[in-house]
Amino acid sequence: MAQSQVEIILLKQLASCLAMPMLVVGAEGELVFFNEAVESLLGLRFDDLGEMGLDEWPATLGMTDEDGGQVSDADRPVVAALETRRPAHRRVGVHGAGGVRRELAGTGIPLVGKDGQLLGALGLFWEPQSSWGAPRDDLGGPHEVELILMRRLAGYLAIPIFMVDASGRLLYFNEAAEPLWGCGLEEVLSIAPAELYATLEPTDEEGSPLKLDAHPIEAARARREPAHSCFSMRGLDGVSRNIEETAIPLIGQSRRLLGAVGFFWEIDES
Amino acid sequence: MNVTLWGTRGSLAAPGPETMRYGGNTSCVEVRAAGRLLVLDAGTGIRRLGDTIERDVGRVDVLLTHLHMDHIQGLGFFEPLFWPDCEVHVWGPSSTTMSLHDRLTRYLSPPLFPVRLRDLACNLQLHDVVPLRSFSIGEVEIQTRLVCHPGPTVGYRIECGGASMTYLPDHEPALGAEDYLGEHDWIPGIDLAEGVDLLIHDAQWSAEEYPRYVGWGHSSLPQALDFAAAAGVKKLIPFHHDPTHSDEMLDRLFDEQEGSRELPFELVRAAEGAVFRLPGG
């Protein structure tokens, strides 16, 4: 099986497991999949539409800008993410189920394989749901299948990714993230979360200490919505790096918070 | 606890002379414990099970792992559904946006099926297991978890009076992982199967076939054996046989595995009709 096929299989199965509206596009912007939450939002079934080219799916899915007007491909979050290989965010409009127009926060996250090949992008539409529940009381022990699939997908990607559970405890970061941390995963897991955060000395763009609750992954976990910011972080190797992070909460099939995942890019100021 | 296999085949019923021994009916397992009757999945095997159920049973609990056709195709032909004096509780997974009722109705309604849920004579009660992690039916304790398979899919662990079994008929714990057994807490479904007397686990493919079917949601026989070993089970029944696997082919696949490694559990080449009496229960 071609390597890129495994990533797409994992991505589709993960998206199917999650309660957040997610769509997947390929490297050319073609629509590859959208999950049931998108189906419910739009009143359209993916299986009825199938895969579609970029010239077709935005109109078919009823996508507009936040004012209901046309939006250029370059301004669509997933397309912008593909072109810049950076996350993209903007307000979008959709003509939803029953003809109701809705404004949503849209986020596009590019996906790059370990060989550097652009695999596609993940698109999320954000509209917090009151039915999304709190995490389970009995955290710990074997992980939920959604977290397992996210971890396996992260293992195939060249984007630094790390994942926390519903309580904010670090669960995993991938090989691509090791240079940012300055160490391997096993070393970090043994450090208590508060001590770890203090060691990293994150600062915001003004150079002020970045409080934990302002850190994107913590904000995504606590507020159950995507979060994005740029900051500096010192890895355990003592090297400071400028980072751009987009984080999303993970709301599982049970509609409970399972954790959050952060996607990192190192900002090269040269 | 008595466990009876009424259907061991996956994907599509496969009757015929070449499948007479292991059987051609799709997934269905009967569990009797502490005076309760549980039916695991409603593949085509449920029809023959229904013919054997005592008329005064009073209550039957059907536990669906998921709603793929091979696991629900027999439901509309399950006799107790047509008994006005019978309570039939159907447990199964909802999806992220649809209730179990709405999902089941897609099948049990025209044009796919002439009888609607609301037309059934029994006292039908539906239960969504996704928000639950455990529930009980009388003295029978059940745990449920979402597992690795396309679409909302659960496994069940059933315990009663010291006996335990786990049912994972459609499960691909190795999806996308070269060493999926390396870290215990990151193995899908492992806590359901830990130390049980009897594990019934997906083993649809041979080792040679699996690479062609990555992501289809099923395991190879060697993967099922590896999972059972990691879970420390006492007995494993490989299940959900591919419809193209004849009795002779299954014999050969089992012979190959038993000949190539020492297993820390008993591998049972269970066929349709096999009965297991678990101690306790």
mmCIF file of N, CA, C and O in Angstrom, chain A residues 1-92:
data_model
loop_
_atom_site.group_PDB
_atom_site.id
_atom_site.type_symbol
_atom_site.label_atom_id
_atom_site.label_comp_id
_atom_site.label_asym_id
_atom_site.label_seq_id
_atom_site.Cartn_x
_atom_site.Cartn_y
_atom_site.Cartn_z
ATOM 1 N N MET A 1 0.839 -1.204 0.000
ATOM 2 C CA MET A 1 0.000 0.000 0.000
ATOM 3 C C MET A 1 0.869 1.247 0.000
ATOM 4 O O MET A 1 1.846 1.318 0.716
ATOM 5 N N ALA A 2 0.516 2.234 -0.825
ATOM 6 C CA ALA A 2 1.282 3.486 -0.860
ATOM 7 C C ALA A 2 1.209 4.151 0.504
ATOM 8 O O ALA A 2 0.180 4.139 1.169
ATOM 9 N N GLN A 3 2.328 4.726 0.939
ATOM 10 C CA GLN A 3 2.390 5.320 2.261
ATOM 11 C C GLN A 3 1.304 6.356 2.448
ATOM 12 O O GLN A 3 0.654 6.403 3.487
ATOM 13 N N SER A 4 1.069 7.204 1.452
ATOM 14 C CA SER A 4 0.093 8.277 1.629
ATOM 15 C C SER A 4 -1.299 7.706 1.836
ATOM 16 O O SER A 4 -2.148 8.347 2.441
ATOM 17 N N GLN A 5 -1.550 6.497 1.366
ATOM 18 C CA GLN A 5 -2.874 5.922 1.547
ATOM 19 C C GLN A 5 -3.131 5.639 3.021
ATOM 20 O O GLN A 5 -4.254 5.779 3.490
ATOM 21 N N VAL A 6 -2.137 5.224 3.751
ATOM 22 C CA VAL A 6 -2.330 4.927 5.164
ATOM 23 C C VAL A 6 -2.706 6.196 5.913
ATOM 24 O O VAL A 6 -3.609 6.184 6.755
ATOM 25 N N GLU A 7 -2.021 7.290 5.604
ATOM 26 C CA GLU A 7 -2.353 8.549 6.277
ATOM 27 C C GLU A 7 -3.809 8.948 6.007
ATOM 28 O O GLU A 7 -4.521 9.367 6.928
ATOM 29 N N ILE A 8 -4.232 8.808 4.765
ATOM 30 C CA ILE A 8 -5.598 9.211 4.414
ATOM 31 C C ILE A 8 -6.615 8.271 5.070
ATOM 32 O O ILE A 8 -7.656 8.704 5.553
ATOM 33 N N ILE A 9 -6.290 6.982 5.120
ATOM 34 C CA ILE A 9 -7.185 6.034 5.791
ATOM 35 C C ILE A 9 -7.346 6.424 7.255
ATOM 36 O O ILE A 9 -8.453 6.486 7.796
ATOM 37 N N LEU A 10 -6.221 6.688 7.915
ATOM 38 C CA LEU A 10 -6.273 7.072 9.323
ATOM 39 C C LEU A 10 -7.050 8.371 9.496
ATOM 40 O O LEU A 10 -7.854 8.512 10.427
ATOM 41 N N LEU A 11 -6.811 9.314 8.598
ATOM 42 C CA LEU A 11 -7.468 10.610 8.708
ATOM 43 C C LEU A 11 -8.979 10.476 8.538
ATOM 44 O O LEU A 11 -9.765 11.051 9.298
ATOM 45 N N LYS A 12 -9.396 9.687 7.566
ATOM 46 C CA LYS A 12 -10.830 9.488 7.342
ATOM 47 C C LYS A 12 -11.467 8.799 8.538
ATOM 48 O O LYS A 12 -12.554 9.180 8.996
ATOM 49 N N GLN A 13 -10.796 7.766 9.051
ATOM 50 C CA GLN A 13 -11.391 7.044 10.163
ATOM 51 C C GLN A 13 -11.436 7.939 11.407
ATOM 52 O O GLN A 13 -12.407 7.922 12.165
ATOM 53 N N LEU A 14 -10.391 8.746 11.596
ATOM 54 C CA LEU A 14 -10.385 9.674 12.726
ATOM 55 C C LEU A 14 -11.516 10.682 12.581
ATOM 56 O O LEU A 14 -12.271 10.922 13.521
ATOM 57 N N ALA A 15 -11.629 11.277 11.409
ATOM 58 C CA ALA A 15 -12.688 12.272 11.190
ATOM 59 C C ALA A 15 -14.058 11.661 11.425
ATOM 60 O O ALA A 15 -14.963 12.308 11.963
ATOM 61 N N SER A 16 -14.224 10.393 11.049
ATOM 62 C CA SER A 16 -15.508 9.710 11.254
ATOM 63 C C SER A 16 -15.831 9.556 12.726
ATOM 64 O O SER A 16 -16.990 9.464 13.105
ATOM 65 N N CYS A 17 -14.782 9.475 13.556
ATOM 66 C CA CYS A 17 -14.952 9.241 14.994
ATOM 67 C C CYS A 17 -15.245 10.514 15.755
ATOM 68 O O CYS A 17 -15.609 10.437 16.921
ATOM 69 N N LEU A 18 -14.968 11.656 15.157
ATOM 70 C CA LEU A 18 -15.023 12.902 15.915
ATOM 71 C C LEU A 18 -16.331 13.649 15.673
ATOM 72 O O LEU A 18 -16.896 13.599 14.575
ATOM 73 N N ALA A 19 -16.773 14.332 16.688
ATOM 74 C CA ALA A 19 -18.055 15.034 16.617
ATOM 75 C C ALA A 19 -17.928 16.430 16.020
ATOM 76 O O ALA A 19 -18.933 17.076 15.747
ATOM 77 N N MET A 20 -16.704 16.913 15.818
ATOM 78 C CA MET A 20 -16.521 18.249 15.243
ATOM 79 C C MET A 20 -16.660 18.147 13.721
ATOM 80 O O MET A 20 -16.146 17.209 13.125
ATOM 81 N N PRO A 21 -17.273 19.130 13.091
ATOM 82 C CA PRO A 21 -17.383 19.083 11.622
ATOM 83 C C PRO A 21 -16.003 19.162 10.967
ATOM 84 O O PRO A 21 -15.297 20.148 11.149
ATOM 85 N N MET A 22 -15.638 18.137 10.224
ATOM 86 C CA MET A 22 -14.321 18.087 9.607
ATOM 87 C C MET A 22 -14.433 17.636 8.166
ATOM 88 O O MET A 22 -15.221 16.732 7.859
ATOM 89 N N LEU A 23 -13.622 18.268 7.312
ATOM 90 C CA LEU A 23 -13.511 17.765 5.964
ATOM 91 C C LEU A 23 -12.036 17.590 5.619
ATOM 92 O O LEU A 23 -11.162 18.171 6.255
ATOM 93 N N VAL A 24 -11.800 16.750 4.647
ATOM 94 C CA VAL A 24 -10.442 16.432 4.232
ATOM 95 C C VAL A 24 -10.322 16.740 2.745
ATOM 96 O O VAL A 24 -11.181 16.326 1.953
ATOM 97 N N VAL A 25 -9.286 17.493 2.371
ATOM 98 C CA VAL A 25 -9.021 17.708 0.951
ATOM 99 C C VAL A 25 -7.659 17.125 0.622
ATOM 100 O O VAL A 25 -6.776 17.028 1.483
ATOM 101 N N GLY A 26 -7.488 16.750 -0.647
ATOM 102 C CA GLY A 26 -6.217 16.229 -1.096
ATOM 103 C C GLY A 26 -5.253 17.347 -1.454
ATOM 104 O O GLY A 26 -5.569 18.533 -1.301
ATOM 105 N N ALA A 27 -4.119 16.970 -1.953
ATOM 106 C CA ALA A 27 -3.049 17.932 -2.220
ATOM 107 C C ALA A 27 -3.421 18.978 -3.267
ATOM 108 O O ALA A 27 -2.861 20.065 -3.292
ATOM 109 N N GLU A 28 -4.371 18.645 -4.139
ATOM 110 C CA GLU A 28 -4.824 19.590 -5.167
ATOM 111 C C GLU A 28 -6.079 20.336 -4.747
ATOM 112 O O GLU A 28 -6.709 21.018 -5.552
ATOM 113 N N GLY A 29 -6.468 20.176 -3.511
ATOM 114 C CA GLY A 29 -7.669 20.849 -3.017
ATOM 115 C C GLY A 29 -8.943 20.097 -3.291
ATOM 116 O O GLY A 29 -10.031 20.590 -2.996
ATOM 117 N N GLU A 30 -8.821 18.903 -3.831
ATOM 118 C CA GLU A 30 -10.034 18.128 -4.128
ATOM 119 C C GLU A 30 -10.636 17.590 -2.833
ATOM 120 O O GLU A 30 -9.927 17.201 -1.924
ATOM 121 N N LEU A 31 -11.950 17.560 -2.778
ATOM 122 C CA LEU A 31 -12.651 17.075 -1.600
ATOM 123 C C LEU A 31 -12.540 15.558 -1.542
ATOM 124 O O LEU A 31 -12.935 14.863 -2.474
ATOM 125 N N VAL A 32 -12.011 15.068 -0.439
ATOM 126 C CA VAL A 32 -11.800 13.632 -0.278
ATOM 127 C C VAL A 32 -12.842 13.022 0.662
ATOM 128 O O VAL A 32 -13.255 11.881 0.497
ATOM 129 N N PHE A 33 -13.251 13.804 1.639
ATOM 130 C CA PHE A 33 -14.155 13.243 2.645
ATOM 131 C C PHE A 33 -14.691 14.360 3.514
ATOM 132 O O PHE A 33 -14.023 15.349 3.745
ATOM 133 N N PHE A 34 -15.936 14.212 3.991
ATOM 134 C CA PHE A 34 -16.370 14.998 5.143
ATOM 135 C C PHE A 34 -17.189 14.112 6.068
ATOM 136 O O PHE A 34 -17.812 13.145 5.643
ATOM 137 N N ASN A 35 -17.150 14.453 7.346
ATOM 138 C CA ASN A 35 -17.729 13.541 8.342
ATOM 139 C C ASN A 35 -19.198 13.833 8.595
ATOM 140 O O ASN A 35 -19.806 14.737 8.003
ATOM 141 N N GLU A 36 -19.774 13.037 9.490
ATOM 142 C CA GLU A 36 -21.210 13.106 9.730
ATOM 143 C C GLU A 36 -21.626 14.449 10.306
ATOM 144 O O GLU A 36 -22.736 14.925 10.062
ATOM 145 N N ALA A 37 -20.718 15.052 11.084
ATOM 146 C CA ALA A 37 -21.052 16.361 11.646
ATOM 147 C C ALA A 37 -21.220 17.396 10.535
ATOM 148 O O ALA A 37 -22.080 18.280 10.621
ATOM 149 N N VAL A 38 -20.422 17.296 9.483
ATOM 150 C CA VAL A 38 -20.594 18.184 8.324
ATOM 151 C C VAL A 38 -21.875 17.822 7.591
ATOM 152 O O VAL A 38 -22.628 18.706 7.156
ATOM 153 N N GLU A 39 -22.155 16.550 7.491
ATOM 154 C CA GLU A 39 -23.390 16.113 6.839
ATOM 155 C C GLU A 39 -24.601 16.720 7.543
ATOM 156 O O GLU A 39 -25.541 17.201 6.895
ATOM 157 N N SER A 40 -24.553 16.689 8.852
ATOM 158 C CA SER A 40 -25.672 17.231 9.624
ATOM 159 C C SER A 40 -25.771 18.739 9.451
ATOM 160 O O SER A 40 -26.852 19.308 9.346
ATOM 161 N N LEU A 41 -24.617 19.401 9.388
ATOM 162 C CA LEU A 41 -24.559 20.855 9.219
ATOM 163 C C LEU A 41 -25.145 21.282 7.877
ATOM 164 O O LEU A 41 -25.904 22.242 7.780
ATOM 165 N N LEU A 42 -24.772 20.556 6.832
ATOM 166 C CA LEU A 42 -25.114 20.968 5.474
ATOM 167 C C LEU A 42 -26.378 20.304 4.945
ATOM 168 O O LEU A 42 -26.921 20.739 3.929
ATOM 169 N N GLY A 43 -26.804 19.213 5.600
ATOM 170 C CA GLY A 43 -27.931 18.471 5.055
ATOM 171 C C GLY A 43 -27.552 17.711 3.798
ATOM 172 O O GLY A 43 -28.394 17.445 2.945
ATOM 173 N N LEU A 44 -26.280 17.364 3.669
ATOM 174 C CA LEU A 44 -25.781 16.632 2.506
ATOM 175 C C LEU A 44 -25.006 15.425 2.999
ATOM 176 O O LEU A 44 -24.312 15.513 3.999
ATOM 177 N N ARG A 45 -25.108 14.306 2.271
ATOM 178 C CA ARG A 45 -24.339 13.132 2.650
ATOM 179 C C ARG A 45 -23.131 12.993 1.741
ATOM 180 O O ARG A 45 -23.260 13.078 0.516
ATOM 181 N N PHE A 46 -21.972 12.721 2.324
ATOM 182 C CA PHE A 46 -20.772 12.571 1.497
ATOM 183 C C PHE A 46 -20.943 11.432 0.516
ATOM 184 O O PHE A 46 -20.536 11.530 -0.642
ATOM 185 N N ASP A 47 -21.565 10.340 0.956
ATOM 186 C CA ASP A 47 -21.692 9.187 0.084
ATOM 187 C C ASP A 47 -22.559 9.491 -1.135
ATOM 188 O O ASP A 47 -22.446 8.835 -2.166
ATOM 189 N N ASP A 48 -23.444 10.477 -1.035
ATOM 190 C CA ASP A 48 -24.265 10.871 -2.177
ATOM 191 C C ASP A 48 -23.478 11.746 -3.144
ATOM 192 O O ASP A 48 -23.783 11.805 -4.332
ATOM 193 N N LEU A 49 -22.475 12.469 -2.631
ATOM 194 C CA LEU A 49 -21.740 13.420 -3.470
ATOM 195 C C LEU A 49 -20.445 12.827 -4.009
ATOM 196 O O LEU A 49 -20.067 13.054 -5.144
ATOM 197 N N GLY A 50 -19.730 12.107 -3.155
ATOM 198 C CA GLY A 50 -18.450 11.559 -3.562
ATOM 199 C C GLY A 50 -17.370 12.617 -3.617
ATOM 200 O O GLY A 50 -17.577 13.785 -3.278
ATOM 201 N N GLU A 51 -16.206 12.198 -4.053
ATOM 202 C CA GLU A 51 -15.072 13.120 -4.157
ATOM 203 C C GLU A 51 -15.334 14.125 -5.284
ATOM 204 O O GLU A 51 -15.924 13.789 -6.299
ATOM 205 N N MET A 52 -14.869 15.347 -5.060
ATOM 206 C CA MET A 52 -15.093 16.413 -6.052
ATOM 207 C C MET A 52 -13.880 17.299 -6.162
ATOM 208 O O MET A 52 -13.159 17.491 -5.180
ATOM 209 N N GLY A 53 -13.708 17.885 -7.326
ATOM 210 C CA GLY A 53 -12.608 18.807 -7.540
ATOM 211 C C GLY A 53 -12.848 20.135 -6.838
ATOM 212 O O GLY A 53 -13.981 20.480 -6.468
ATOM 213 N N LEU A 54 -11.768 20.909 -6.718
ATOM 214 C CA LEU A 54 -11.846 22.208 -6.052
ATOM 215 C C LEU A 54 -12.760 23.172 -6.786
ATOM 216 O O LEU A 54 -13.348 24.059 -6.173
ATOM 217 N N ASP A 55 -12.904 22.949 -8.104
ATOM 218 C CA ASP A 55 -13.775 23.839 -8.868
ATOM 219 C C ASP A 55 -15.258 23.552 -8.628
ATOM 220 O O ASP A 55 -16.129 24.286 -9.096
ATOM 221 N N GLU A 56 -15.540 22.524 -7.877
ATOM 222 C CA GLU A 56 -16.925 22.082 -7.750
ATOM 223 C C GLU A 56 -17.436 22.072 -6.296
ATOM 224 O O GLU A 56 -18.552 22.511 -6.011
ATOM 225 N N TRP A 57 -16.598 21.612 -5.360
ATOM 226 C CA TRP A 57 -17.165 21.325 -4.043
ATOM 227 C C TRP A 57 -17.561 22.558 -3.228
ATOM 228 O O TRP A 57 -18.563 22.513 -2.492
ATOM 229 N N PRO A 58 -16.826 23.703 -3.337
ATOM 230 C CA PRO A 58 -17.274 24.836 -2.505
ATOM 231 C C PRO A 58 -18.702 25.275 -2.821
ATOM 232 O O PRO A 58 -19.487 25.544 -1.910
ATOM 233 N N ALA A 59 -19.033 25.314 -4.098
ATOM 234 C CA ALA A 59 -20.396 25.722 -4.461
ATOM 235 C C ALA A 59 -21.383 24.635 -4.066
ATOM 236 O O ALA A 59 -22.478 24.920 -3.557
ATOM 237 N N THR A 60 -21.020 23.381 -4.285
ATOM 238 C CA THR A 60 -21.918 22.277 -3.942
ATOM 239 C C THR A 60 -22.224 22.275 -2.455
ATOM 240 O O THR A 60 -23.351 22.002 -2.025
ATOM 241 N N LEU A 61 -21.223 22.589 -1.649
ATOM 242 C CA LEU A 61 -21.431 22.600 -0.203
ATOM 243 C C LEU A 61 -21.995 23.931 0.290
ATOM 244 O O LEU A 61 -22.246 24.086 1.479
ATOM 245 N N GLY A 62 -22.179 24.862 -0.634
ATOM 246 C CA GLY A 62 -22.830 26.117 -0.254
ATOM 247 C C GLY A 62 -21.950 27.041 0.572
ATOM 248 O O GLY A 62 -22.426 27.707 1.485
ATOM 249 N N MET A 63 -20.663 27.075 0.221
ATOM 250 C CA MET A 63 -19.725 27.867 1.032
ATOM 251 C C MET A 63 -19.596 29.290 0.506
ATOM 252 O O MET A 63 -19.456 29.514 -0.689
ATOM 253 N N THR A 64 -19.596 30.222 1.451
ATOM 254 C CA THR A 64 -19.469 31.649 1.095
ATOM 255 C C THR A 64 -18.521 32.301 2.073
ATOM 256 O O THR A 64 -18.016 31.642 2.990
ATOM 257 N N ASP A 65 -18.312 33.611 1.897
ATOM 258 C CA ASP A 65 -17.592 34.316 2.951
ATOM 259 C C ASP A 65 -18.602 34.672 4.049
ATOM 260 O O ASP A 65 -19.781 34.328 3.956
ATOM 261 N N GLU A 66 -18.130 35.372 5.071
ATOM 262 C CA GLU A 66 -19.013 35.588 6.215
ATOM 263 C C GLU A 66 -20.189 36.494 5.891
ATOM 264 O O GLU A 66 -21.179 36.529 6.621
ATOM 265 N N ASP A 67 -20.099 37.200 4.774
ATOM 266 C CA ASP A 67 -21.204 38.085 4.383
ATOM 267 C C ASP A 67 -22.105 37.462 3.340
ATOM 268 O O ASP A 67 -23.021 38.112 2.825
ATOM 269 N N GLY A 68 -21.835 36.203 3.008
ATOM 270 C CA GLY A 68 -22.677 35.514 2.035
ATOM 271 C C GLY A 68 -22.196 35.661 0.614
ATOM 272 O O GLY A 68 -22.847 35.199 -0.322
ATOM 273 N N GLY A 69 -21.057 36.326 0.432
ATOM 274 C CA GLY A 69 -20.551 36.542 -0.916
ATOM 275 C C GLY A 69 -19.561 35.466 -1.325
ATOM 276 O O GLY A 69 -19.226 34.571 -0.559
ATOM 277 N N GLN A 70 -19.111 35.606 -2.562
ATOM 278 C CA GLN A 70 -18.122 34.652 -3.085
ATOM 279 C C GLN A 70 -16.805 34.797 -2.346
ATOM 280 O O GLN A 70 -16.423 35.896 -1.964
ATOM 281 N N VAL A 71 -16.136 33.725 -2.188
ATOM 282 C CA VAL A 71 -14.789 33.800 -1.613
ATOM 283 C C VAL A 71 -13.855 33.117 -2.589
ATOM 284 O O VAL A 71 -14.192 32.087 -3.175
ATOM 285 N N SER A 72 -12.701 33.732 -2.798
ATOM 286 C CA SER A 72 -11.767 33.140 -3.749
ATOM 287 C C SER A 72 -11.174 31.879 -3.155
ATOM 288 O O SER A 72 -11.126 31.704 -1.931
ATOM 289 N N ASP A 73 -10.723 31.011 -4.036
ATOM 290 C CA ASP A 73 -10.134 29.763 -3.553
ATOM 291 C C ASP A 73 -8.997 30.038 -2.576
ATOM 292 O O ASP A 73 -8.863 29.370 -1.555
ATOM 293 N N ALA A 74 -8.195 31.049 -2.916
ATOM 294 C CA ALA A 74 -7.027 31.323 -2.076
ATOM 295 C C ALA A 74 -7.410 31.715 -0.661
ATOM 296 O O ALA A 74 -6.615 31.583 0.260
ATOM 297 N N ASP A 75 -8.632 32.221 -0.514
ATOM 298 C CA ASP A 75 -9.071 32.649 0.817
ATOM 299 C C ASP A 75 -9.775 31.536 1.593
ATOM 300 O O ASP A 75 -10.125 31.729 2.750
ATOM 301 N N ARG A 76 -10.013 30.414 0.912
ATOM 302 C CA ARG A 76 -10.628 29.320 1.677
ATOM 303 C C ARG A 76 -9.570 28.751 2.621
ATOM 304 O O ARG A 76 -8.443 28.479 2.194
ATOM 305 N N PRO A 77 -9.900 28.537 3.882
ATOM 306 C CA PRO A 77 -8.869 28.090 4.830
ATOM 307 C C PRO A 77 -8.111 26.847 4.379
ATOM 308 O O PRO A 77 -6.882 26.804 4.483
ATOM 309 N N VAL A 78 -8.783 25.845 3.832
ATOM 310 C CA VAL A 78 -8.040 24.628 3.468
ATOM 311 C C VAL A 78 -7.116 24.895 2.275
ATOM 312 O O VAL A 78 -6.006 24.363 2.211
ATOM 313 N N VAL A 79 -7.571 25.736 1.328
ATOM 314 C CA VAL A 79 -6.739 26.015 0.160
ATOM 315 C C VAL A 79 -5.545 26.869 0.574
ATOM 316 O O VAL A 79 -4.416 26.630 0.137
ATOM 317 N N ALA A 80 -5.808 27.868 1.411
ATOM 318 C CA ALA A 80 -4.703 28.704 1.906
ATOM 319 C C ALA A 80 -3.693 27.839 2.654
ATOM 320 O O ALA A 80 -2.481 28.028 2.520
ATOM 321 N N ALA A 81 -4.182 26.888 3.422
ATOM 322 C CA ALA A 81 -3.288 26.002 4.176
ATOM 323 C C ALA A 81 -2.429 25.173 3.223
ATOM 324 O O ALA A 81 -1.236 24.970 3.459
ATOM 325 N N LEU A 82 -3.018 24.707 2.124
ATOM 326 C CA LEU A 82 -2.253 23.931 1.151
ATOM 327 C C LEU A 82 -1.172 24.794 0.511
ATOM 328 O O LEU A 82 -0.046 24.342 0.300
ATOM 329 N N GLU A 83 -1.521 26.036 0.185
ATOM 330 C CA GLU A 83 -0.585 26.888 -0.551
ATOM 331 C C GLU A 83 0.545 27.386 0.322
ATOM 332 O O GLU A 83 1.688 27.475 -0.120
ATOM 333 N N THR A 84 0.249 27.730 1.547
ATOM 334 C CA THR A 84 1.274 28.309 2.423
ATOM 335 C C THR A 84 1.938 27.274 3.311
ATOM 336 O O THR A 84 2.948 27.556 3.959
ATOM 337 N N ARG A 85 1.352 26.087 3.381
ATOM 338 C CA ARG A 85 1.798 25.034 4.310
ATOM 339 C C ARG A 85 1.812 25.573 5.742
ATOM 340 O O ARG A 85 2.675 25.215 6.551
ATOM 341 N N ARG A 86 0.843 26.435 5.997
ATOM 342 C CA ARG A 86 0.658 27.000 7.332
ATOM 343 C C ARG A 86 -0.840 26.949 7.637
ATOM 344 O O ARG A 86 -1.661 26.943 6.724
ATOM 345 N N PRO A 87 -1.206 26.970 8.902
ATOM 346 C CA PRO A 87 -2.640 26.973 9.204
ATOM 347 C C PRO A 87 -3.290 28.276 8.735
ATOM 348 O O PRO A 87 -2.616 29.311 8.649
ATOM 349 N N ALA A 88 -4.550 28.212 8.423
ATOM 350 C CA ALA A 88 -5.283 29.392 7.971
ATOM 351 C C ALA A 88 -6.623 29.431 8.676
ATOM 352 O O ALA A 88 -7.232 28.384 8.934
ATOM 353 N N HIS A 89 -7.062 30.661 8.966
ATOM 354 C CA HIS A 89 -8.298 30.813 9.732
ATOM 355 C C HIS A 89 -9.104 31.960 9.153
ATOM 356 O O HIS A 89 -8.539 33.000 8.824
ATOM 357 N N ARG A 90 -10.379 31.785 9.029
ATOM 358 C CA ARG A 90 -11.263 32.904 8.697
ATOM 359 C C ARG A 90 -12.698 32.506 8.997
ATOM 360 O O ARG A 90 -13.020 31.327 9.139
ATOM 361 N N ARG A 91 -13.549 33.491 9.065
ATOM 362 C CA ARG A 91 -14.980 33.240 9.206
ATOM 363 C C ARG A 91 -15.510 32.802 7.846
ATOM 364 O O ARG A 91 -15.123 33.362 6.816
ATOM 365 N N VAL A 92 -16.348 31.818 7.838
ATOM 366 C CA VAL A 92 -16.961 31.356 6.593
ATOM 367 C C VAL A 92 -18.460 31.280 6.781
ATOM 368 O O VAL A 92 -18.960 31.244 7.919
#
